[in-house]
PDB file of C-alpha atoms in Angstrom:
ATOM      1  CA  MET L  18      -1.939 -14.459   6.020  1.00  0.00           C
ATOM      2  CA  THR L  19      -3.196 -11.116   4.683  1.00  0.00           C
ATOM      3  CA  HIS L  20      -2.980 -10.599   0.936  1.00  0.00           C
ATOM      4  CA  PRO L  21      -1.538  -7.212  -0.044  1.00  0.00           C
ATOM      5  CA  SER L  22      -3.051  -4.638  -2.349  1.00  0.00           C
ATOM      6  CA  ALA L  23      -1.705  -1.398  -3.743  1.00  0.00           C
ATOM      7  CA  ALA L  24      -3.995   0.471  -1.306  1.00  0.00           C
ATOM      8  CA  SER L  25      -2.096  -0.986   1.662  1.00  0.00           C
ATOM      9  CA  ARG L  26       1.237   0.454   0.527  1.00  0.00           C
ATOM     10  CA  PRO L  27       2.391   3.594   2.346  1.00  0.00           C
ATOM     11  CA  THR L  28       2.385   6.986   0.648  1.00  0.00           C
ATOM     12  CA  GLN L  29       4.004   8.751   3.624  1.00  0.00           C
ATOM     13  CA  ALA L  30       7.403   8.446   5.271  1.00  0.00           C
ATOM     14  CA  VAL L  31       9.652   9.759   8.032  1.00  0.00           C
ATOM     15  CA  VAL L  32      13.348  10.497   7.421  1.00  0.00           C
ATOM     16  CA  LEU L  33      15.429  10.618  10.609  1.00  0.00           C
ATOM     17  CA  ALA L  34      17.972  13.304   9.776  1.00  0.00           C
ATOM     18  CA  GLY L  35      19.141  14.579  13.162  1.00  0.00           C
ATOM     19  CA  GLY L  36      22.468  12.769  13.561  1.00  0.00           C
ATOM     20  CA  GLN L  37      25.687  14.704  14.182  1.00  0.00           C
ATOM     21  CA  GLY L  38      27.831  12.505  11.938  1.00  0.00           C
ATOM     22  CA  SER L  39      30.965  12.933  14.069  1.00  0.00           C
ATOM     23  CA  ARG L  40      32.768  10.161  12.139  1.00  0.00           C
ATOM     24  CA  LEU L  41      32.209  12.083   8.894  1.00  0.00           C
ATOM     25  CA  ARG L  42      34.106  15.180   9.973  1.00  0.00           C
ATOM     26  CA  PRO L  43      35.198  17.542   8.461  1.00  0.00           C
ATOM     27  CA  TYR L  44      32.264  17.090   6.041  1.00  0.00           C
ATOM     28  CA  THR L  45      29.796  17.530   8.931  1.00  0.00           C
ATOM     29  CA  ASP L  46      31.453  20.559  10.529  1.00  0.00           C
ATOM     30  CA  ASP L  47      29.026  22.906   8.743  1.00  0.00           C
ATOM     31  CA  ARG L  48      26.153  20.601   7.781  1.00  0.00           C
ATOM     32  CA  PRO L  49      24.176  17.667   9.172  1.00  0.00           C
ATOM     33  CA  LYS L  50      25.070  14.185   7.984  1.00  0.00           C
ATOM     34  CA  PRO L  51      22.169  13.831   5.461  1.00  0.00           C
ATOM     35  CA  MET L  52      23.356  17.058   3.774  1.00  0.00           C
ATOM     36  CA  VAL L  53      26.752  15.571   2.855  1.00  0.00           C
ATOM     37  CA  GLU L  54      26.989  15.193  -0.921  1.00  0.00           C
ATOM     38  CA  ILE L  55      27.739  11.892  -2.612  1.00  0.00           C
ATOM     39  CA  PRO L  56      30.864  12.753  -4.678  1.00  0.00           C
ATOM     40  CA  GLY L  57      30.154  13.137  -8.368  1.00  0.00           C
ATOM     41  CA  THR L  58      26.388  13.600  -7.977  1.00  0.00           C
ATOM     42  CA  GLY L  59      26.049  17.180  -6.731  1.00  0.00           C
ATOM     43  CA  THR L  60      23.206  15.960  -4.523  1.00  0.00           C
ATOM     44  CA  PRO L  61      23.190  15.356  -0.753  1.00  0.00           C
ATOM     45  CA  ILE L  62      22.245  11.976   0.698  1.00  0.00           C
ATOM     46  CA  ILE L  63      18.758  13.188   1.626  1.00  0.00           C
ATOM     47  CA  GLY L  64      18.169  14.343  -1.954  1.00  0.00           C
ATOM     48  CA  HIS L  65      18.799  10.802  -3.200  1.00  0.00           C
ATOM     49  CA  GLN L  66      16.486   9.467  -0.481  1.00  0.00           C
ATOM     50  CA  LEU L  67      13.594  11.767  -1.365  1.00  0.00           C
ATOM     51  CA  THR L  68      13.912  10.869  -5.064  1.00  0.00           C
ATOM     52  CA  TRP L  69      13.840   7.152  -4.180  1.00  0.00           C
ATOM     53  CA  LEU L  70      10.820   7.561  -1.889  1.00  0.00           C
ATOM     54  CA  ALA L  71       8.950   9.445  -4.633  1.00  0.00           C
ATOM     55  CA  GLU L  72       9.760   6.695  -7.154  1.00  0.00           C
ATOM     56  CA  GLU L  73       8.249   4.196  -4.677  1.00  0.00           C
ATOM     57  CA  GLY L  74       4.904   5.987  -4.434  1.00  0.00           C
ATOM     58  CA  VAL L  75       5.538   8.297  -1.457  1.00  0.00           C
ATOM     59  CA  THR L  76       3.939  11.756  -1.656  1.00  0.00           C
ATOM     60  CA  ASP L  77       4.462  13.147   1.879  1.00  0.00           C
ATOM     61  CA  VAL L  78       7.652  13.068   3.979  1.00  0.00           C
ATOM     62  CA  VAL L  79       8.340  14.293   7.512  1.00  0.00           C
ATOM     63  CA  VAL L  80      12.038  15.094   7.989  1.00  0.00           C
ATOM     64  CA  SER L  81      13.157  14.986  11.626  1.00  0.00           C
ATOM     65  CA  CYS L  82      16.016  17.478  12.049  1.00  0.00           C
ATOM     66  CA  GLY L  83      18.498  17.998  14.875  1.00  0.00           C
ATOM     67  CA  HIS L  84      22.173  18.898  14.432  1.00  0.00           C
ATOM     68  CA  LEU L  85      22.470  22.071  12.285  1.00  0.00           C
ATOM     69  CA  ALA L  86      18.753  21.830  11.464  1.00  0.00           C
ATOM     70  CA  ASP L  87      18.706  25.271   9.803  1.00  0.00           C
ATOM     71  CA  VAL L  88      21.163  24.129   7.100  1.00  0.00           C
ATOM     72  CA  LEU L  89      18.937  21.175   6.192  1.00  0.00           C
ATOM     73  CA  GLN L  90      15.739  23.244   6.324  1.00  0.00           C
ATOM     74  CA  LYS L  91      17.236  25.923   4.082  1.00  0.00           C
ATOM     75  CA  TRP L  92      18.188  23.329   1.459  1.00  0.00           C
ATOM     76  CA  LEU L  93      14.749  21.680   1.618  1.00  0.00           C
ATOM     77  CA  ASP L  94      13.088  25.080   1.166  1.00  0.00           C
ATOM     78  CA  SER L  95      15.176  25.945  -1.889  1.00  0.00           C
ATOM     79  CA  ALA L  96      15.372  22.547  -3.641  1.00  0.00           C
ATOM     80  CA  ASP L  97      12.930  21.328  -6.278  1.00  0.00           C
ATOM     81  CA  LEU L  98      11.619  18.318  -4.352  1.00  0.00           C
ATOM     82  CA  PRO L  99       9.599  15.408  -5.771  1.00  0.00           C
ATOM     83  CA  VAL L 100       7.528  15.075  -2.555  1.00  0.00           C
ATOM     84  CA  SER L 101       5.777  17.332  -0.068  1.00  0.00           C
ATOM     85  CA  VAL L 102       8.122  17.817   2.936  1.00  0.00           C
ATOM     86  CA  THR L 103       7.397  18.873   6.520  1.00  0.00           C
ATOM     87  CA  THR L 104      10.312  19.418   8.901  1.00  0.00           C
ATOM     88  CA  VAL L 105      10.220  18.938  12.673  1.00  0.00           C
ATOM     89  CA  VAL L 106      12.939  19.762  15.194  1.00  0.00           C
ATOM     90  CA  GLU L 107      13.320  18.166  18.620  1.00  0.00           C
ATOM     91  CA  ASN L 108      13.585  20.938  21.216  1.00  0.00           C
ATOM     92  CA  GLU L 109      15.344  18.473  23.525  1.00  0.00           C
ATOM     93  CA  PRO L 110      16.891  15.068  22.826  1.00  0.00           C
ATOM     94  CA  LEU L 111      14.186  12.394  22.895  1.00  0.00           C
ATOM     95  CA  GLY L 112      16.301   9.374  21.926  1.00  0.00           C
ATOM     96  CA  ARG L 113      15.796   7.366  18.761  1.00  0.00           C
ATOM     97  CA  GLY L 114      12.393   5.994  19.743  1.00  0.00           C
ATOM     98  CA  GLY L 115      11.106   9.263  21.149  1.00  0.00           C
ATOM     99  CA  GLY L 116      12.313  11.136  18.077  1.00  0.00           C
ATOM    100  CA  LEU L 117      10.572   8.699  15.775  1.00  0.00           C
ATOM    101  CA  ARG L 118       7.332   9.015  17.758  1.00  0.00           C
ATOM    102  CA  TYR L 119       7.549  12.822  17.667  1.00  0.00           C
ATOM    103  CA  ALA L 120       8.102  12.843  13.902  1.00  0.00           C
ATOM    104  CA  ALA L 121       5.302  10.314  13.283  1.00  0.00           C
ATOM    105  CA  ALA L 122       2.846  12.633  15.044  1.00  0.00           C
ATOM    106  CA  HIS L 123       3.289  15.041  12.109  1.00  0.00           C
ATOM    107  CA  LEU L 124       2.420  12.523   9.357  1.00  0.00           C
ATOM    108  CA  PRO L 125      -0.628  13.645   7.334  1.00  0.00           C
ATOM    109  CA  HIS L 126      -2.451  10.307   7.644  1.00  0.00           C
ATOM    110  CA  PRO L 127      -2.031   8.805  11.156  1.00  0.00           C
ATOM    111  CA  ASP L 128      -4.513   6.040  10.325  1.00  0.00           C
ATOM    112  CA  ARG L 129      -2.388   4.708   7.452  1.00  0.00           C
ATOM    113  CA  PRO L 130       0.930   2.775   7.288  1.00  0.00           C
ATOM    114  CA  TRP L 131       4.229   4.588   6.802  1.00  0.00           C
ATOM    115  CA  TYR L 132       7.850   4.096   5.875  1.00  0.00           C
ATOM    116  CA  ALA L 133      10.843   5.355   7.838  1.00  0.00           C
ATOM    117  CA  THR L 134      14.505   5.553   6.957  1.00  0.00           C
ATOM    118  CA  ASN L 135      17.651   6.698   8.696  1.00  0.00           C
ATOM    119  CA  GLY L 136      19.076   9.829   7.105  1.00  0.00           C
ATOM    120  CA  ASP L 137      22.465   8.266   6.288  1.00  0.00           C
ATOM    121  CA  ILE L 138      21.241   5.342   4.163  1.00  0.00           C
ATOM    122  CA  TRP L 139      21.744   5.378   0.412  1.00  0.00           C
ATOM    123  CA  THR L 140      19.909   2.523  -1.215  1.00  0.00           C
ATOM    124  CA  ARG L 141      17.707   1.390  -4.084  1.00  0.00           C
ATOM    125  CA  PHE L 142      15.282  -1.509  -3.777  1.00  0.00           C
ATOM    126  CA  SER L 143      11.511  -1.958  -4.104  1.00  0.00           C
ATOM    127  CA  LEU L 144       9.720  -0.450  -1.119  1.00  0.00           C
ATOM    128  CA  ARG L 145       6.490  -1.643  -2.707  1.00  0.00           C
ATOM    129  CA  ASP L 146       7.692  -5.246  -2.419  1.00  0.00           C
ATOM    130  CA  MET L 147       8.708  -4.594   1.190  1.00  0.00           C
ATOM    131  CA  ALA L 148       5.264  -3.141   1.967  1.00  0.00           C
ATOM    132  CA  ASP L 149       3.578  -6.214   0.443  1.00  0.00           C
ATOM    133  CA  PHE L 150       5.853  -8.470   2.514  1.00  0.00           C
ATOM    134  CA  HIS L 151       4.848  -6.503   5.632  1.00  0.00           C
ATOM    135  CA  THR L 152       1.128  -6.874   4.861  1.00  0.00           C
ATOM    136  CA  GLU L 153       1.374 -10.586   4.018  1.00  0.00           C
ATOM    137  CA  ARG L 154       2.904 -11.285   7.448  1.00  0.00           C
ATOM    138  CA  ASP L 155       0.393  -9.106   9.307  1.00  0.00           C
ATOM    139  CA  ALA L 156       3.372  -7.413  10.978  1.00  0.00           C
ATOM    140  CA  VAL L 157       3.266  -4.264  13.078  1.00  0.00           C
ATOM    141  CA  ALA L 158       6.806  -3.364  11.998  1.00  0.00           C
ATOM    142  CA  THR L 159       9.105  -4.672   9.256  1.00  0.00           C
ATOM    143  CA  LEU L 160      12.856  -4.015   9.081  1.00  0.00           C
ATOM    144  CA  ALA L 161      14.843  -4.159   5.865  1.00  0.00           C
ATOM    145  CA  LEU L 162      17.804  -6.508   6.334  1.00  0.00           C
ATOM    146  CA  ALA L 163      21.164  -6.001   4.624  1.00  0.00           C
ATOM    147  CA  ARG L 164      24.179  -8.240   4.363  1.00  0.00           C
ATOM    148  CA  PRO L 165      27.041  -5.732   4.265  1.00  0.00           C
ATOM    149  CA  ARG L 166      30.485  -6.507   2.958  1.00  0.00           C
ATOM    150  CA  ILE L 167      33.172  -6.996   5.602  1.00  0.00           C
ATOM    151  CA  PRO L 168      35.774  -4.253   5.030  1.00  0.00           C
ATOM    152  CA  TRP L 169      38.707  -6.666   5.372  1.00  0.00           C
ATOM    153  CA  GLY L 170      39.881  -9.557   3.280  1.00  0.00           C
ATOM    154  CA  ALA L 171      38.954 -13.009   4.597  1.00  0.00           C
ATOM    155  CA  VAL L 172      40.667 -16.373   4.363  1.00  0.00           C
ATOM    156  CA  GLN L 173      39.269 -19.860   3.996  1.00  0.00           C
ATOM    157  CA  THR L 174      41.027 -22.803   5.616  1.00  0.00           C
ATOM    158  CA  ASP L 175      40.611 -26.552   5.427  1.00  0.00           C
ATOM    159  CA  GLY L 176      40.330 -28.990   8.327  1.00  0.00           C
ATOM    160  CA  PHE L 177      44.120 -29.200   8.620  1.00  0.00           C
ATOM    161  CA  GLY L 178      44.655 -25.460   9.017  1.00  0.00           C
ATOM    162  CA  HIS L 179      45.896 -24.890   5.452  1.00  0.00           C
ATOM    163  CA  ILE L 180      44.707 -21.683   3.800  1.00  0.00           C
ATOM    164  CA  THR L 181      42.762 -22.589   0.669  1.00  0.00           C
ATOM    165  CA  ASP L 182      41.524 -19.205  -0.552  1.00  0.00           C
ATOM    166  CA  PHE L 183      41.583 -15.431  -0.068  1.00  0.00           C
ATOM    167  CA  ILE L 184      38.297 -13.510  -0.428  1.00  0.00           C
ATOM    168  CA  GLU L 185      38.381  -9.732  -0.734  1.00  0.00           C
ATOM    169  CA  ALA L 186      35.591  -7.938   1.221  1.00  0.00           C
ATOM    170  CA  PRO L 187      33.206 -10.897   1.512  1.00  0.00           C
ATOM    171  CA  PRO L 188      29.537 -10.430   2.461  1.00  0.00           C
ATOM    172  CA  SER L 189      28.817 -10.826   6.160  1.00  0.00           C
ATOM    173  CA  THR L 190      27.286 -14.138   7.252  1.00  0.00           C
ATOM    174  CA  PHE L 191      24.861 -12.101   9.405  1.00  0.00           C
ATOM    175  CA  GLU L 192      22.007  -9.869   8.283  1.00  0.00           C
ATOM    176  CA  ILE L 193      21.802  -6.436   9.920  1.00  0.00           C
ATOM    177  CA  ASN L 194      19.118  -3.807  10.415  1.00  0.00           C
ATOM    178  CA  ALA L 195      19.416  -1.775   7.193  1.00  0.00           C
ATOM    179  CA  GLY L 196      17.786   1.374   8.610  1.00  0.00           C
ATOM    180  CA  VAL L 197      14.656   1.222   6.409  1.00  0.00           C
ATOM    181  CA  TYR L 198      11.252   0.302   7.845  1.00  0.00           C
ATOM    182  CA  VAL L 199       7.548  -0.247   7.181  1.00  0.00           C
ATOM    183  CA  PHE L 200       5.220   0.490  10.094  1.00  0.00           C
ATOM    184  CA  SER L 201       1.511  -0.200  10.560  1.00  0.00           C
ATOM    185  CA  PRO L 202      -0.695   2.687  11.777  1.00  0.00           C
ATOM    186  CA  GLY L 203      -0.685   1.540  15.420  1.00  0.00           C
ATOM    187  CA  PHE L 204       3.104   1.367  15.677  1.00  0.00           C
ATOM    188  CA  ALA L 205       3.663   4.989  16.745  1.00  0.00           C
ATOM    189  CA  ALA L 206       1.624   4.455  19.932  1.00  0.00           C
ATOM    190  CA  LEU L 207       4.012   1.648  20.942  1.00  0.00           C
ATOM    191  CA  LEU L 208       7.073   3.891  20.785  1.00  0.00           C
ATOM    192  CA  PRO L 209       8.551   5.372  23.967  1.00  0.00           C
ATOM    193  CA  GLU L 210       8.153   9.117  24.477  1.00  0.00           C
ATOM    194  CA  ARG L 211      11.854   9.094  25.337  1.00  0.00           C
ATOM    195  CA  GLY L 212      14.463   6.434  24.774  1.00  0.00           C
ATOM    196  CA  ASP L 213      15.453   3.802  22.265  1.00  0.00           C
ATOM    197  CA  HIS L 214      12.753   1.727  20.550  1.00  0.00           C
ATOM    198  CA  GLU L 215      15.357  -0.852  19.508  1.00  0.00           C
ATOM    199  CA  ARG L 216      15.728  -1.820  23.191  1.00  0.00           C
ATOM    200  CA  THR L 217      12.030  -1.642  24.060  1.00  0.00           C
ATOM    201  CA  THR L 218       9.442  -1.678  21.261  1.00  0.00           C
ATOM    202  CA  PHE L 219      11.262  -3.930  18.798  1.00  0.00           C
ATOM    203  CA  PRO L 220      12.100  -6.720  21.303  1.00  0.00           C
ATOM    204  CA  ARG L 221       8.497  -6.675  22.538  1.00  0.00           C
ATOM    205  CA  LEU L 222       7.131  -7.009  18.997  1.00  0.00           C
ATOM    206  CA  ALA L 223       9.637  -9.783  18.276  1.00  0.00           C
ATOM    207  CA  ARG L 224       8.343 -11.762  21.282  1.00  0.00           C
ATOM    208  CA  GLU L 225       4.798 -11.305  19.958  1.00  0.00           C
ATOM    209  CA  HIS L 226       5.837 -12.401  16.419  1.00  0.00           C
ATOM    210  CA  LYS L 227       4.749  -9.031  15.087  1.00  0.00           C
ATOM    211  CA  LEU L 228       8.204  -7.945  13.854  1.00  0.00           C
ATOM    212  CA  ALA L 229       9.223  -9.021  10.347  1.00  0.00           C
ATOM    213  CA  GLY L 230      12.539  -8.872   8.486  1.00  0.00           C
ATOM    214  CA  PHE L 231      12.625  -8.190   4.735  1.00  0.00           C
ATOM    215  CA  PRO L 232      15.945  -9.222   3.117  1.00  0.00           C
ATOM    216  CA  ILE L 233      17.073  -6.594   0.611  1.00  0.00           C
ATOM    217  CA  PRO L 234      17.186  -8.468  -2.712  1.00  0.00           C
ATOM    218  CA  GLN L 235      20.585  -9.729  -3.818  1.00  0.00           C
ATOM    219  CA  GLY L 236      22.206  -7.244  -6.175  1.00  0.00           C
ATOM    220  CA  ALA L 237      20.215  -4.256  -4.872  1.00  0.00           C
ATOM    221  CA  TYR L 238      22.323  -1.272  -3.846  1.00  0.00           C
ATOM    222  CA  TRP L 239      22.653  -0.475  -0.117  1.00  0.00           C
ATOM    223  CA  ARG L 240      25.216   1.512   1.829  1.00  0.00           C
ATOM    224  CA  ALA L 241      25.239   3.325   5.166  1.00  0.00           C
ATOM    225  CA  ILE L 242      27.278   6.541   4.903  1.00  0.00           C
ATOM    226  CA  ASP L 243      29.163   6.621   8.220  1.00  0.00           C
ATOM    227  CA  THR L 244      32.706   7.631   7.311  1.00  0.00           C
ATOM    228  CA  ALA L 245      34.679   9.466   4.621  1.00  0.00           C
ATOM    229  CA  LYS L 246      35.662   6.061   3.244  1.00  0.00           C
ATOM    230  CA  ASP L 247      31.957   5.255   2.721  1.00  0.00           C
ATOM    231  CA  LEU L 248      31.623   8.403   0.608  1.00  0.00           C
ATOM    232  CA  THR L 249      34.590   7.371  -1.536  1.00  0.00           C
ATOM    233  CA  GLU L 250      33.250   3.839  -1.952  1.00  0.00           C
ATOM    234  CA  ALA L 251      29.761   5.143  -2.817  1.00  0.00           C
ATOM    235  CA  ALA L 252      31.216   7.351  -5.544  1.00  0.00           C
ATOM    236  CA  LYS L 253      33.163   4.382  -6.982  1.00  0.00           C
ATOM    237  CA  GLU L 254      30.097   2.156  -6.911  1.00  0.00           C
ATOM    238  CA  LEU L 255      27.975   4.832  -8.543  1.00  0.00           C
ATOM    239  CA  ALA L 256      30.525   5.175 -11.336  1.00  0.00           C
ATOM    240  CA  ALA L 257      30.505   1.389 -11.833  1.00  0.00           C
ATOM    241  CA  LEU L 258      26.693   1.283 -11.921  1.00  0.00           C
ATOM    242  CA  SER L 259      26.480   4.058 -14.527  1.00  0.00           C
ATOM    243  CA  ARG L 260      28.915   2.420 -16.965  1.00  0.00           C
TER     244      ARG L 260
END
């Protein structure tokens, strides 16, 4: 097992910000999903992401744009950003894996590891700890794993079919891909030029025991912003955290 050092932690990252966000309409009628503001903050999702990446030691970020790319690029050009940002735009749809490979080709240090995050994730946990976990397991790719809350109430029953308890929005019993990654330098070459890496590259690495899963620590904040309800919940949770 490889022992980590600060030198093995990434200082560069890719943010995948090309999604249309159709389930977030009307918020996404005039802006891409990562440009939707978290209510009460005055800052779009991608602004929170770039601040978090900077706090975790990242200095250079490649933002992969797609839907309404000019709106995102204009904001990035005018905002006071804590990192150096390069934007890339896919001229034709390449799929998730192809888009990631295209963006990775614009990283400043292709011979060093890198982070990646989906543009609709709002989270706070230690990327440094995740990078150390990745290095210790000699992985080619490491996925952050979240245990989201089920949006419905759940019931517990006993062996006789009697309901014994009601649990409001319990955590899922399954861990899911949280949309945040650490990749070793050679990972980009394993990505398809077109298509979905989650159906090709990831399963192959899993078979080779080169794919690791880092559980987001209990109590750390994580939310995927998919719907208007997610925005409302994020604003409530932010208010609770700041009390």
